[in-house]
Amino acid sequence: MEKLVIEGGYRLEGEVSMSGAKNAALPLIAATLLTAGEHILHNVPDLRDTRTILALLEDLGVTWRRAGTSLYIDSAGLCNFEAPYDLVKTMRASILVLGPLLARLGKARVSLPGGCAIGARPIDFHLQGLQKMGARLDLEEGYVQASIDNRLSGTNIYFDIPSVTGTENLLMAATLAEGTTVIKNGAREPEVTNLVDMLVNMGADIEGRNTDRLTVHGVKQLKPAVTETIPDRIETGTYLIAVGAAGGKVTLTNCNPAHLPSLIEKLRGAGLQIEESENTITVSRPGPLQSIDIKTQPYPGFPTDLQAQLMALMSIANGLSVMTETIFENRFMHVAELKRMGADIRINGNSAIVKGIEKFKGARVMATDLRASASLVLAGLAAEGTTEISRIYHLERGYEDMTGKLQKLGAEIKKEKE
Ligand code: EPZ
């Protein structure tokens, strides 16, 4: 097992390129199951999670190869419809193969994802939607067994909560259904729109791009396509906040500021200077940090995947900040670890009240989930002394070469064997 060792107090300077989005690449890769032939996906990050879903596709009989950041995937050899527990338990997004397998093969057997550190995270919306499309579903030995005699049928689906992977799974299933499916109160994250664009490239008939109402007119056949993965807005947000925590001036390239409306607004309110162009952001911290309040919400609201990182920043800002988490019921696991570094945070229901301190103090801390581990890295960059973060496999699930990128910006950070 590896750990990260960070010497705090070094400003970040220079330029760094952002990677493609993990949460876009996963559904794009799953969508290649919908039809045989060679799909080309560009700008795909090389992460633990993308490697996991590719291993799952391989298990199903799909062939793929990587050339730099491009993937060439062909599902002509699809011969298996089971997503095994051993793979699904390592990454709940594996559930994204359920819709495409059912639509393509008329059957699928996918392990239920099981528990998660940040919340219960049920998949009932996914299952209810497929049932409404005519699928027979049984839960057996921890697996969802799904089957359909002929084709899925178009229907109306309403999400109580705009689920990201729920919208993506049903969207993919609906592309090959008989008739029209209308998804209301669906998620409209940029990653969902990236998937809509890929499916339309493949010949799907979808209206309502970028809105919470998607209308899918089912087609009989799709074809392989070439698709660009959007930049990772959560990675981008993490680096913006890193400059806020450590100080300095950095230009992020290969990013899309338009995908971060709420964060950029909030960071300006906290005192950061942010200049945007179409695909770059330059950020610096000219003066002291001011506390701000946030409430996580579905896109375009403040992303829950940046809550932990912003909490690290607010821990060293002037004043009191109230951070309310509305998406996941257990997404404050980083609080206890930040407090080990001297933070002053009180939890009250689904809100954290953060009282700014002068400086973090380096300590040995433990990563509990992907974004919590990123918040500990940011705290370590700003801390006095040395911080050691264990269980960094969490970080590698969603950040491509974070150590290398931060070293390039002047951070004193290295990976060591535990
Ligand atoms: C996606 O997860 C992301 N993962 C998550 O990113 C992100 O935190 C989340 O969306 C919210 O933005 C991927 O895209 C692979 P949801 P997802 O379904 O789709 C409830 C990261 O750090 N719900 O939108 O699983 C659910 O419990 C990860 O990169 C149901 O009740 O999240 C939650 O409270 C972490 N029933 C809310 O909806 C369902 O069937 C939103 O969850 C589905 C969801």
Tab-separated table of C-alpha atoms and ligand atoms in Angstrom:
chain	number	residue	atom	x	y	z
A	1	MET	CA	0.000	0.000	0.000
A	2	GLU	CA	1.185	3.510	-0.667
A	3	LYS	CA	0.917	6.798	1.186
A	4	LEU	CA	1.475	10.421	0.236
A	5	VAL	CA	3.991	12.579	2.089
A	6	ILE	CA	3.527	16.346	1.744
A	7	GLU	CA	5.732	19.172	3.036
A	8	GLY	CA	3.381	22.115	3.396
A	9	GLY	CA	3.943	25.803	2.720
A	10	TYR	CA	5.042	25.740	-0.933
A	11	ARG	CA	3.141	28.066	-3.299
A	12	LEU	CA	1.863	26.613	-6.584
A	13	GLU	CA	3.172	28.279	-9.765
A	14	GLY	CA	2.965	27.508	-13.459
A	15	GLU	CA	0.679	25.667	-15.858
A	16	VAL	CA	-1.007	22.248	-15.661
A	17	SER	CA	-3.271	20.353	-18.038
A	18	MET	CA	-6.544	18.838	-16.864
A	19	SER	CA	-7.551	15.292	-17.830
A	20	GLY	CA	-10.764	13.975	-19.351
A	21	ALA	CA	-13.685	13.541	-16.954
A	22	LYS	CA	-13.937	10.254	-15.015
A	23	ASN	CA	-17.707	10.639	-14.625
A	24	ALA	CA	-18.109	11.175	-18.378
A	25	ALA	CA	-15.698	8.445	-19.501
A	26	LEU	CA	-17.459	5.704	-17.476
A	27	PRO	CA	-20.893	6.045	-19.194
A	28	LEU	CA	-19.261	6.654	-22.608
A	29	ILE	CA	-17.354	3.372	-22.255
A	30	ALA	CA	-20.543	1.566	-21.140
A	31	ALA	CA	-22.421	2.965	-24.167
A	32	THR	CA	-20.104	1.080	-26.532
A	33	LEU	CA	-22.019	-2.056	-25.494
A	34	LEU	CA	-25.079	-0.791	-27.399
A	35	THR	CA	-23.736	-1.786	-30.807
A	36	ALA	CA	-20.888	-3.749	-32.379
A	37	GLY	CA	-18.103	-2.057	-34.345
A	38	GLU	CA	-15.125	0.063	-33.363
A	39	HIS	CA	-15.939	3.050	-31.160
A	40	ILE	CA	-13.253	5.709	-30.661
A	41	LEU	CA	-13.215	7.724	-27.428
A	42	HIS	CA	-10.719	10.564	-27.122
A	43	ASN	CA	-9.378	12.293	-23.978
A	44	VAL	CA	-10.092	9.298	-21.699
A	45	PRO	CA	-8.212	9.525	-18.353
A	46	ASP	CA	-6.171	6.509	-17.226
A	47	LEU	CA	-7.560	5.922	-13.732
A	48	ARG	CA	-8.339	2.963	-11.439
A	49	ASP	CA	-12.039	3.431	-12.264
A	50	THR	CA	-11.625	3.537	-16.050
A	51	ARG	CA	-9.414	0.457	-15.833
A	52	THR	CA	-12.133	-1.273	-13.780
A	53	ILE	CA	-14.924	-0.671	-16.291
A	54	LEU	CA	-12.646	-1.766	-19.153
A	55	ALA	CA	-11.885	-4.979	-17.230
A	56	LEU	CA	-15.639	-5.485	-16.848
A	57	LEU	CA	-16.211	-5.003	-20.593
A	58	GLU	CA	-13.393	-7.431	-21.344
A	59	ASP	CA	-15.123	-9.938	-19.072
A	60	LEU	CA	-18.239	-9.489	-21.223
A	61	GLY	CA	-16.278	-10.279	-24.404
A	62	VAL	CA	-15.423	-6.753	-25.583
A	63	THR	CA	-12.008	-5.948	-27.080
A	64	TRP	CA	-10.237	-2.632	-26.550
A	65	ARG	CA	-6.882	-0.913	-26.888
A	66	ARG	CA	-5.501	2.388	-25.680
A	67	ALA	CA	-3.285	4.764	-27.686
A	68	GLY	CA	-2.342	7.709	-25.470
A	69	THR	CA	-5.614	9.203	-24.235
A	70	SER	CA	-7.695	7.491	-26.937
A	71	LEU	CA	-9.572	4.210	-26.545
A	72	TYR	CA	-10.583	1.940	-29.426
A	73	ILE	CA	-13.404	-0.330	-28.220
A	74	ASP	CA	-15.261	-3.024	-30.161
A	75	SER	CA	-18.152	-4.947	-28.637
A	76	ALA	CA	-18.691	-7.269	-31.610
A	77	GLY	CA	-17.531	-10.155	-29.427
A	78	LEU	CA	-20.077	-9.468	-26.653
A	79	CYS	CA	-20.880	-12.989	-25.399
A	80	ASN	CA	-21.604	-12.638	-21.697
A	81	PHE	CA	-24.253	-10.614	-19.866
A	82	GLU	CA	-23.074	-10.935	-16.270
A	83	ALA	CA	-21.276	-8.159	-14.324
A	84	PRO	CA	-19.664	-10.049	-11.420
A	85	TYR	CA	-19.688	-8.969	-7.767
A	86	ASP	CA	-15.872	-8.926	-7.613
A	87	LEU	CA	-15.743	-6.094	-10.151
A	88	VAL	CA	-18.935	-4.238	-9.243
A	89	LYS	CA	-18.018	-4.102	-5.540
A	90	THR	CA	-14.872	-2.093	-6.429
A	91	MET	CA	-16.828	0.497	-8.421
A	92	ARG	CA	-20.591	1.121	-8.114
A	93	ALA	CA	-20.671	2.894	-11.503
A	94	SER	CA	-20.429	-0.613	-13.009
A	95	ILE	CA	-24.229	-0.513	-12.786
A	96	LEU	CA	-24.012	1.531	-16.017
A	97	VAL	CA	-23.729	-1.701	-18.037
A	98	LEU	CA	-27.246	-2.777	-16.978
A	99	GLY	CA	-29.224	-0.560	-19.400
A	100	PRO	CA	-26.999	-1.165	-22.479
A	101	LEU	CA	-26.797	-4.955	-21.934
A	102	LEU	CA	-30.563	-5.247	-21.550
A	103	ALA	CA	-31.206	-3.070	-24.610
A	104	ARG	CA	-28.644	-4.946	-26.758
A	105	LEU	CA	-29.039	-8.559	-25.579
A	106	GLY	CA	-32.477	-8.542	-23.939
A	107	LYS	CA	-30.893	-9.840	-20.710
A	108	ALA	CA	-28.440	-8.785	-18.049
A	109	ARG	CA	-27.245	-10.084	-14.682
A	110	VAL	CA	-25.536	-7.345	-12.686
A	111	SER	CA	-24.352	-7.512	-9.109
A	112	LEU	CA	-26.030	-4.992	-6.805
A	113	PRO	CA	-23.409	-2.368	-5.887
A	114	GLY	CA	-23.676	-2.740	-2.081
A	115	GLY	CA	-22.810	-0.090	0.522
A	116	CYS	CA	-20.677	3.052	0.045
A	117	ALA	CA	-18.742	5.300	2.481
A	118	ILE	CA	-20.682	8.441	1.490
A	119	GLY	CA	-24.232	7.098	1.689
A	120	ALA	CA	-26.734	4.287	1.090
A	121	ARG	CA	-26.850	5.092	-2.631
A	122	PRO	CA	-29.732	2.800	-3.698
A	123	ILE	CA	-30.401	2.102	-7.419
A	124	ASP	CA	-34.199	1.896	-7.148
A	125	PHE	CA	-34.698	4.649	-9.769
A	126	HIS	CA	-32.660	2.642	-12.288
A	127	LEU	CA	-34.700	-0.504	-11.634
A	128	GLN	CA	-38.102	1.217	-11.570
A	129	GLY	CA	-37.332	2.901	-14.885
A	130	LEU	CA	-36.368	-0.386	-16.573
A	131	GLN	CA	-39.468	-2.070	-15.174
A	132	LYS	CA	-41.594	0.748	-16.634
A	133	MET	CA	-39.922	0.001	-19.974
A	134	GLY	CA	-41.224	-3.572	-19.700
A	135	ALA	CA	-38.215	-5.383	-18.240
A	136	ARG	CA	-38.703	-8.340	-15.876
A	137	LEU	CA	-36.437	-7.884	-12.860
A	138	ASP	CA	-35.556	-10.367	-10.124
A	139	LEU	CA	-33.108	-9.906	-7.273
A	140	GLU	CA	-31.248	-13.157	-6.675
A	141	GLU	CA	-28.058	-13.867	-4.683
A	142	GLY	CA	-27.226	-10.157	-4.653
A	143	TYR	CA	-27.699	-9.837	-8.400
A	144	VAL	CA	-30.255	-7.992	-10.514
A	145	GLN	CA	-31.520	-10.422	-13.145
A	146	ALA	CA	-33.141	-8.449	-15.964
A	147	SER	CA	-34.760	-9.749	-19.133
A	148	ILE	CA	-37.097	-8.688	-21.889
A	149	ASP	CA	-38.780	-10.879	-24.554
A	150	ASN	CA	-38.396	-8.550	-27.524
A	151	ARG	CA	-37.464	-4.845	-27.189
A	152	LEU	CA	-37.870	-2.426	-24.292
A	153	SER	CA	-40.835	-0.084	-24.705
A	154	GLY	CA	-40.780	3.701	-24.602
A	155	THR	CA	-42.449	5.217	-21.511
A	156	ASN	CA	-42.571	8.276	-19.242
A	157	ILE	CA	-40.065	8.370	-16.416
A	158	TYR	CA	-39.983	10.942	-13.612
A	159	PHE	CA	-37.025	11.145	-11.201
A	160	ASP	CA	-37.826	12.138	-7.621
A	161	ILE	CA	-34.167	13.208	-7.410
A	162	PRO	CA	-32.226	13.898	-10.663
A	163	SER	CA	-29.925	10.845	-10.461
A	164	VAL	CA	-26.815	11.134	-12.684
A	165	THR	CA	-26.149	7.450	-13.408
A	166	GLY	CA	-29.897	6.742	-13.214
A	167	THR	CA	-30.502	9.184	-16.079
A	168	GLU	CA	-27.538	7.770	-18.016
A	169	ASN	CA	-28.623	4.112	-17.614
A	170	LEU	CA	-32.219	4.726	-18.738
A	171	LEU	CA	-31.117	7.063	-21.522
A	172	MET	CA	-28.914	4.317	-22.981
A	173	ALA	CA	-31.691	1.707	-22.622
A	174	ALA	CA	-34.238	3.999	-24.286
A	175	THR	CA	-32.142	4.521	-27.445
A	176	LEU	CA	-33.019	1.001	-28.697
A	177	ALA	CA	-36.533	0.822	-27.236
A	178	GLU	CA	-39.737	0.576	-29.240
A	179	GLY	CA	-41.386	4.012	-29.163
A	180	THR	CA	-40.619	7.184	-27.260
A	181	THR	CA	-39.262	7.607	-23.727
A	182	VAL	CA	-39.551	10.928	-21.903
A	183	ILE	CA	-37.242	11.384	-18.913
A	184	LYS	CA	-38.449	14.188	-16.645
A	185	ASN	CA	-36.452	15.826	-13.831
A	186	GLY	CA	-33.445	13.986	-15.182
A	187	ALA	CA	-29.864	14.982	-14.328
A	188	ARG	CA	-28.310	17.625	-16.567
A	189	GLU	CA	-24.716	17.378	-15.473
A	190	PRO	CA	-22.229	18.068	-18.324
A	191	GLU	CA	-21.293	14.381	-18.164
A	192	VAL	CA	-24.897	13.447	-19.063
A	193	THR	CA	-24.777	15.844	-22.027
A	194	ASN	CA	-21.474	14.270	-23.143
A	195	LEU	CA	-23.303	10.903	-23.227
A	196	VAL	CA	-26.261	12.413	-25.139
A	197	ASP	CA	-23.776	13.717	-27.738
A	198	MET	CA	-22.138	10.294	-28.093
A	199	LEU	CA	-25.502	8.527	-28.489
A	200	VAL	CA	-26.597	11.049	-31.132
A	201	ASN	CA	-23.252	10.461	-32.910
A	202	MET	CA	-24.215	6.769	-32.869
A	203	GLY	CA	-27.539	7.519	-34.567
A	204	ALA	CA	-29.825	7.869	-31.552
A	205	ASP	CA	-32.752	10.299	-31.754
A	206	ILE	CA	-32.706	12.446	-28.603
A	207	GLU	CA	-34.245	15.861	-27.880
A	208	GLY	CA	-33.704	18.090	-24.872
A	209	ARG	CA	-29.902	18.151	-24.683
A	210	ASN	CA	-28.660	20.059	-21.612
A	211	THR	CA	-32.128	20.128	-20.014
A	212	ASP	CA	-33.883	18.078	-17.300
A	213	ARG	CA	-36.363	16.721	-19.864
A	214	LEU	CA	-34.926	14.262	-22.395
A	215	THR	CA	-37.121	12.777	-25.139
A	216	VAL	CA	-35.719	9.626	-26.748
A	217	HIS	CA	-37.308	8.223	-29.895
A	218	GLY	CA	-36.121	4.609	-29.973
A	219	VAL	CA	-34.327	3.324	-33.096
A	220	LYS	CA	-33.747	-0.242	-34.306
A	221	GLN	CA	-30.018	0.040	-34.855
A	222	LEU	CA	-27.104	2.211	-33.735
A	223	LYS	CA	-23.614	2.518	-35.206
A	224	PRO	CA	-20.158	3.042	-33.670
A	225	ALA	CA	-18.958	6.634	-33.369
A	226	VAL	CA	-16.041	8.911	-32.489
A	227	THR	CA	-16.541	10.962	-29.312
A	228	GLU	CA	-14.465	13.430	-27.277
A	229	THR	CA	-14.623	13.113	-23.479
A	230	ILE	CA	-15.195	16.481	-21.797
A	231	PRO	CA	-12.568	17.860	-19.396
A	232	ASP	CA	-12.906	16.839	-15.741
A	233	ARG	CA	-14.664	19.733	-13.975
A	234	ILE	CA	-14.143	18.141	-10.558
A	235	GLU	CA	-10.399	17.780	-11.141
A	236	THR	CA	-10.388	21.388	-12.388
A	237	GLY	CA	-12.260	22.568	-9.294
A	238	THR	CA	-9.860	20.654	-7.056
A	239	TYR	CA	-6.824	22.433	-8.560
A	240	LEU	CA	-8.517	25.848	-8.335
A	241	ILE	CA	-9.114	25.254	-4.636
A	242	ALA	CA	-5.527	23.940	-4.235
A	243	VAL	CA	-4.181	27.329	-5.353
A	244	GLY	CA	-6.539	29.000	-2.884
A	245	ALA	CA	-5.120	26.809	-0.095
A	246	ALA	CA	-1.391	26.911	-0.959
A	247	GLY	CA	-1.191	30.348	-2.602
A	248	GLY	CA	0.557	31.153	-5.885
A	249	LYS	CA	-0.623	31.628	-9.453
A	250	VAL	CA	-1.536	28.792	-11.817
A	251	THR	CA	-3.045	28.402	-15.297
A	252	LEU	CA	-5.166	25.299	-15.855
A	253	THR	CA	-5.370	24.212	-19.495
A	254	ASN	CA	-7.703	21.729	-21.279
A	255	CYS	CA	-10.536	22.634	-18.937
A	256	ASN	CA	-13.995	24.178	-19.407
A	257	PRO	CA	-14.842	27.046	-17.028
A	258	ALA	CA	-18.438	27.018	-18.316
A	259	HIS	CA	-18.941	23.713	-16.445
A	260	LEU	CA	-18.087	25.315	-13.074
A	261	PRO	CA	-20.450	28.275	-12.742
A	262	SER	CA	-21.206	27.930	-9.026
A	263	LEU	CA	-17.663	27.119	-7.880
A	264	ILE	CA	-16.050	30.018	-9.754
A	265	GLU	CA	-18.651	32.393	-8.325
A	266	LYS	CA	-18.017	31.107	-4.806
A	267	LEU	CA	-14.202	31.214	-5.078
A	268	ARG	CA	-14.342	34.818	-6.252
A	269	GLY	CA	-16.471	35.518	-3.179
A	270	ALA	CA	-13.737	33.910	-1.047
A	271	GLY	CA	-11.172	36.346	-2.480
A	272	LEU	CA	-9.553	34.355	-5.305
A	273	GLN	CA	-8.730	36.056	-8.580
A	274	ILE	CA	-10.004	33.994	-11.528
A	275	GLU	CA	-9.546	34.752	-15.240
A	276	GLU	CA	-11.290	32.507	-17.725
A	277	SER	CA	-10.930	31.823	-21.426
A	278	GLU	CA	-12.728	29.159	-23.428
A	279	ASN	CA	-10.544	26.289	-22.211
A	280	THR	CA	-8.162	27.790	-19.637
A	281	ILE	CA	-8.483	29.271	-16.154
A	282	THR	CA	-5.818	31.365	-14.402
A	283	VAL	CA	-6.202	31.528	-10.634
A	284	SER	CA	-4.326	33.331	-7.863
A	285	ARG	CA	-4.890	34.387	-4.264
A	286	PRO	CA	-4.030	38.086	-3.958
A	287	GLY	CA	-5.113	38.479	-0.315
A	288	PRO	CA	-6.611	36.767	2.755
A	289	LEU	CA	-9.350	34.150	2.280
A	290	GLN	CA	-12.913	35.085	3.239
A	291	SER	CA	-15.395	32.516	4.495
A	292	ILE	CA	-18.366	31.664	2.263
A	293	ASP	CA	-21.409	29.393	2.669
A	294	ILE	CA	-22.379	26.642	0.258
A	295	LYS	CA	-25.188	24.129	-0.217
A	296	THR	CA	-24.543	21.193	-2.492
A	297	GLN	CA	-27.139	20.668	-5.243
A	298	PRO	CA	-27.593	18.918	-8.584
A	299	TYR	CA	-25.974	20.702	-11.557
A	300	PRO	CA	-25.742	23.659	-12.126
A	301	GLY	CA	-25.785	24.015	-8.321
A	302	PHE	CA	-22.637	23.554	-6.192
A	303	PRO	CA	-21.253	20.024	-6.839
A	304	THR	CA	-21.195	17.619	-3.909
A	305	ASP	CA	-17.912	16.263	-5.371
A	306	LEU	CA	-16.193	19.560	-4.423
A	307	GLN	CA	-17.670	19.944	-0.938
A	308	ALA	CA	-14.775	18.255	0.908
A	309	GLN	CA	-12.113	20.195	-1.004
A	310	LEU	CA	-13.856	23.512	-0.314
A	311	MET	CA	-14.150	22.600	3.367
A	312	ALA	CA	-10.356	22.327	3.554
A	313	LEU	CA	-10.148	25.861	2.130
A	314	MET	CA	-12.808	27.280	4.424
A	315	SER	CA	-10.938	25.798	7.400
A	316	ILE	CA	-8.205	28.438	6.844
A	317	ALA	CA	-10.458	31.371	5.818
A	318	ASN	CA	-11.387	34.363	7.935
A	319	GLY	CA	-14.728	33.875	9.660
A	320	LEU	CA	-17.438	31.233	9.853
A	321	SER	CA	-18.637	29.143	6.925
A	322	VAL	CA	-21.753	26.948	6.808
A	323	MET	CA	-21.520	24.023	4.369
A	324	THR	CA	-24.710	22.039	3.780
A	325	GLU	CA	-24.607	18.650	2.055
A	326	THR	CA	-27.981	17.789	0.438
A	327	ILE	CA	-27.020	14.955	-1.955
A	328	PHE	CA	-25.384	12.260	0.223
A	329	GLU	CA	-26.255	11.554	3.841
A	330	ASN	CA	-22.752	10.584	4.996
A	331	ARG	CA	-20.329	12.861	3.143
A	332	PHE	CA	-18.470	14.407	6.079
A	333	MET	CA	-15.951	11.594	6.604
A	334	HIS	CA	-13.087	14.075	5.950
A	335	VAL	CA	-14.095	16.250	8.931
A	336	ALA	CA	-12.468	14.068	11.589
A	337	GLU	CA	-9.243	13.909	9.557
A	338	LEU	CA	-9.157	17.695	8.959
A	339	LYS	CA	-9.678	18.159	12.700
A	340	ARG	CA	-6.587	16.002	13.278
A	341	MET	CA	-4.773	18.763	11.357
A	342	GLY	CA	-6.231	21.424	13.658
A	343	ALA	CA	-9.435	22.415	11.819
A	344	ASP	CA	-12.353	23.770	13.881
A	345	ILE	CA	-15.478	22.123	12.429
A	346	ARG	CA	-18.807	21.255	14.087
A	347	ILE	CA	-21.393	19.024	12.436
A	348	ASN	CA	-25.054	19.902	12.884
A	349	GLY	CA	-27.307	17.510	10.939
A	350	ASN	CA	-26.352	17.822	7.255
A	351	SER	CA	-24.430	21.063	7.826
A	352	ALA	CA	-20.836	21.632	8.861
A	353	ILE	CA	-20.005	24.877	10.638
A	354	VAL	CA	-16.403	25.720	9.853
A	355	LYS	CA	-14.549	28.311	11.952
A	356	GLY	CA	-11.429	29.526	10.197
A	357	ILE	CA	-8.032	28.817	11.853
A	358	GLU	CA	-4.643	30.440	11.204
A	359	LYS	CA	-2.938	27.383	9.742
A	360	PHE	CA	-3.242	23.613	9.412
A	361	LYS	CA	-0.634	21.551	11.244
A	362	GLY	CA	0.850	18.576	9.431
A	363	ALA	CA	-0.268	15.135	10.757
A	364	ARG	CA	-0.801	11.490	9.754
A	365	VAL	CA	-4.292	11.165	8.298
A	366	MET	CA	-6.341	8.557	6.442
A	367	ALA	CA	-8.291	8.816	3.174
A	368	THR	CA	-11.857	7.455	3.404
A	369	ASP	CA	-13.225	8.138	-0.086
A	370	LEU	CA	-12.163	9.753	-3.345
A	371	ARG	CA	-13.026	13.405	-2.701
A	372	ALA	CA	-12.225	13.260	1.024
A	373	SER	CA	-8.695	12.191	0.062
A	374	ALA	CA	-8.379	15.202	-2.252
A	375	SER	CA	-9.365	17.531	0.605
A	376	LEU	CA	-6.572	16.057	2.765
A	377	VAL	CA	-4.038	16.693	-0.008
A	378	LEU	CA	-5.129	20.355	-0.165
A	379	ALA	CA	-4.884	20.676	3.624
A	380	GLY	CA	-1.408	19.115	3.489
A	381	LEU	CA	-0.251	21.639	0.853
A	382	ALA	CA	-1.330	24.518	3.142
A	383	ALA	CA	-0.116	22.992	6.418
A	384	GLU	CA	2.844	23.788	8.606
A	385	GLY	CA	5.119	20.715	8.579
A	386	THR	CA	4.646	17.227	7.157
A	387	THR	CA	1.366	15.468	6.357
A	388	GLU	CA	1.156	11.747	5.625
A	389	ILE	CA	-1.988	10.457	3.931
A	390	SER	CA	-2.614	6.720	3.918
A	391	ARG	CA	-5.035	4.650	1.734
A	392	ILE	CA	-4.362	6.837	-1.302
A	393	TYR	CA	-5.831	4.177	-3.585
A	394	HIS	CA	-9.009	6.200	-3.098
A	395	LEU	CA	-7.344	9.193	-4.768
A	396	GLU	CA	-6.115	7.154	-7.740
A	397	ARG	CA	-9.657	6.181	-8.562
A	398	GLY	CA	-10.402	9.669	-9.833
A	399	TYR	CA	-7.239	11.805	-10.195
A	400	GLU	CA	-4.751	11.135	-12.996
A	401	ASP	CA	-1.148	11.559	-11.782
A	402	MET	CA	-2.026	14.055	-9.045
A	403	THR	CA	1.421	13.735	-7.464
A	404	GLY	CA	3.193	14.473	-10.773
A	405	LYS	CA	0.932	17.401	-11.628
A	406	LEU	CA	1.399	19.014	-8.191
A	407	GLN	CA	5.176	18.436	-8.286
A	408	LYS	CA	5.196	20.249	-11.656
A	409	LEU	CA	3.559	23.223	-9.906
A	410	GLY	CA	6.241	23.255	-7.174
A	411	ALA	CA	4.576	21.221	-4.423
A	412	GLU	CA	6.790	19.100	-2.123
A	413	ILE	CA	4.778	15.891	-2.443
A	414	LYS	CA	5.808	12.295	-2.990
A	415	LYS	CA	4.428	8.779	-2.872
A	416	GLU	CA	6.022	6.271	-0.515
A	417	LYS	CA	5.393	2.662	0.419
A	418	GLU	CA	3.454	2.373	3.668
B	1	EPZ	C1	-22.827	10.373	-9.666
B	1	EPZ	O1	-23.145	9.313	-8.764
B	1	EPZ	C2	-21.312	10.538	-9.618
B	1	EPZ	N1	-20.684	9.295	-10.030
B	1	EPZ	C3	-20.887	10.894	-8.189
B	1	EPZ	O2	-19.483	11.151	-8.186
B	1	EPZ	C4	-21.584	12.180	-7.782
B	1	EPZ	O3	-21.287	12.452	-6.437
B	1	EPZ	C5	-23.113	12.010	-7.922
B	1	EPZ	O4	-23.450	11.605	-9.261
B	1	EPZ	C6	-23.856	13.301	-7.638
B	1	EPZ	O5	-23.411	14.337	-8.434
B	1	EPZ	C7	-20.609	9.022	-11.353
B	1	EPZ	O6	-21.051	9.753	-12.221
B	1	EPZ	C8	-19.920	7.748	-11.734
B	1	EPZ	P1	-26.954	10.052	-8.039
B	1	EPZ	P2	-24.614	8.643	-8.776
B	1	EPZ	O7	-27.678	8.844	-8.539
B	1	EPZ	O8	-25.166	8.687	-10.134
B	1	EPZ	C9	-30.208	9.121	-4.666
B	1	EPZ	C10	-17.239	10.976	-7.464
B	1	EPZ	O9	-16.690	11.421	-6.437
B	1	EPZ	N2	-30.629	7.991	-5.523
B	1	EPZ	O10	-27.044	11.288	-8.838
B	1	EPZ	O11	-24.486	7.340	-8.086
B	1	EPZ	C11	-28.788	8.912	-4.107
B	1	EPZ	O12	-28.784	8.111	-2.970
B	1	EPZ	C12	-18.630	10.310	-7.377
B	1	EPZ	O13	-16.725	11.050	-8.598
B	1	EPZ	C13	-31.695	7.190	-5.103
B	1	EPZ	O14	-32.279	7.411	-4.045
B	1	EPZ	O15	-25.410	9.659	-7.836
B	1	EPZ	C14	-28.337	10.340	-3.857
B	1	EPZ	O16	-28.816	10.769	-2.633
B	1	EPZ	C15	-19.073	10.103	-5.976
B	1	EPZ	N3	-32.065	6.158	-5.905
B	1	EPZ	C16	-29.015	11.107	-4.994
B	1	EPZ	O17	-30.082	10.291	-5.483
B	1	EPZ	C17	-31.437	5.891	-7.110
B	1	EPZ	O18	-31.812	4.934	-7.809
B	1	EPZ	C18	-28.097	11.462	-6.172
B	1	EPZ	O19	-27.390	10.313	-6.534
B	1	EPZ	C19	-30.373	6.713	-7.508
B	1	EPZ	C20	-29.989	7.770	-6.699
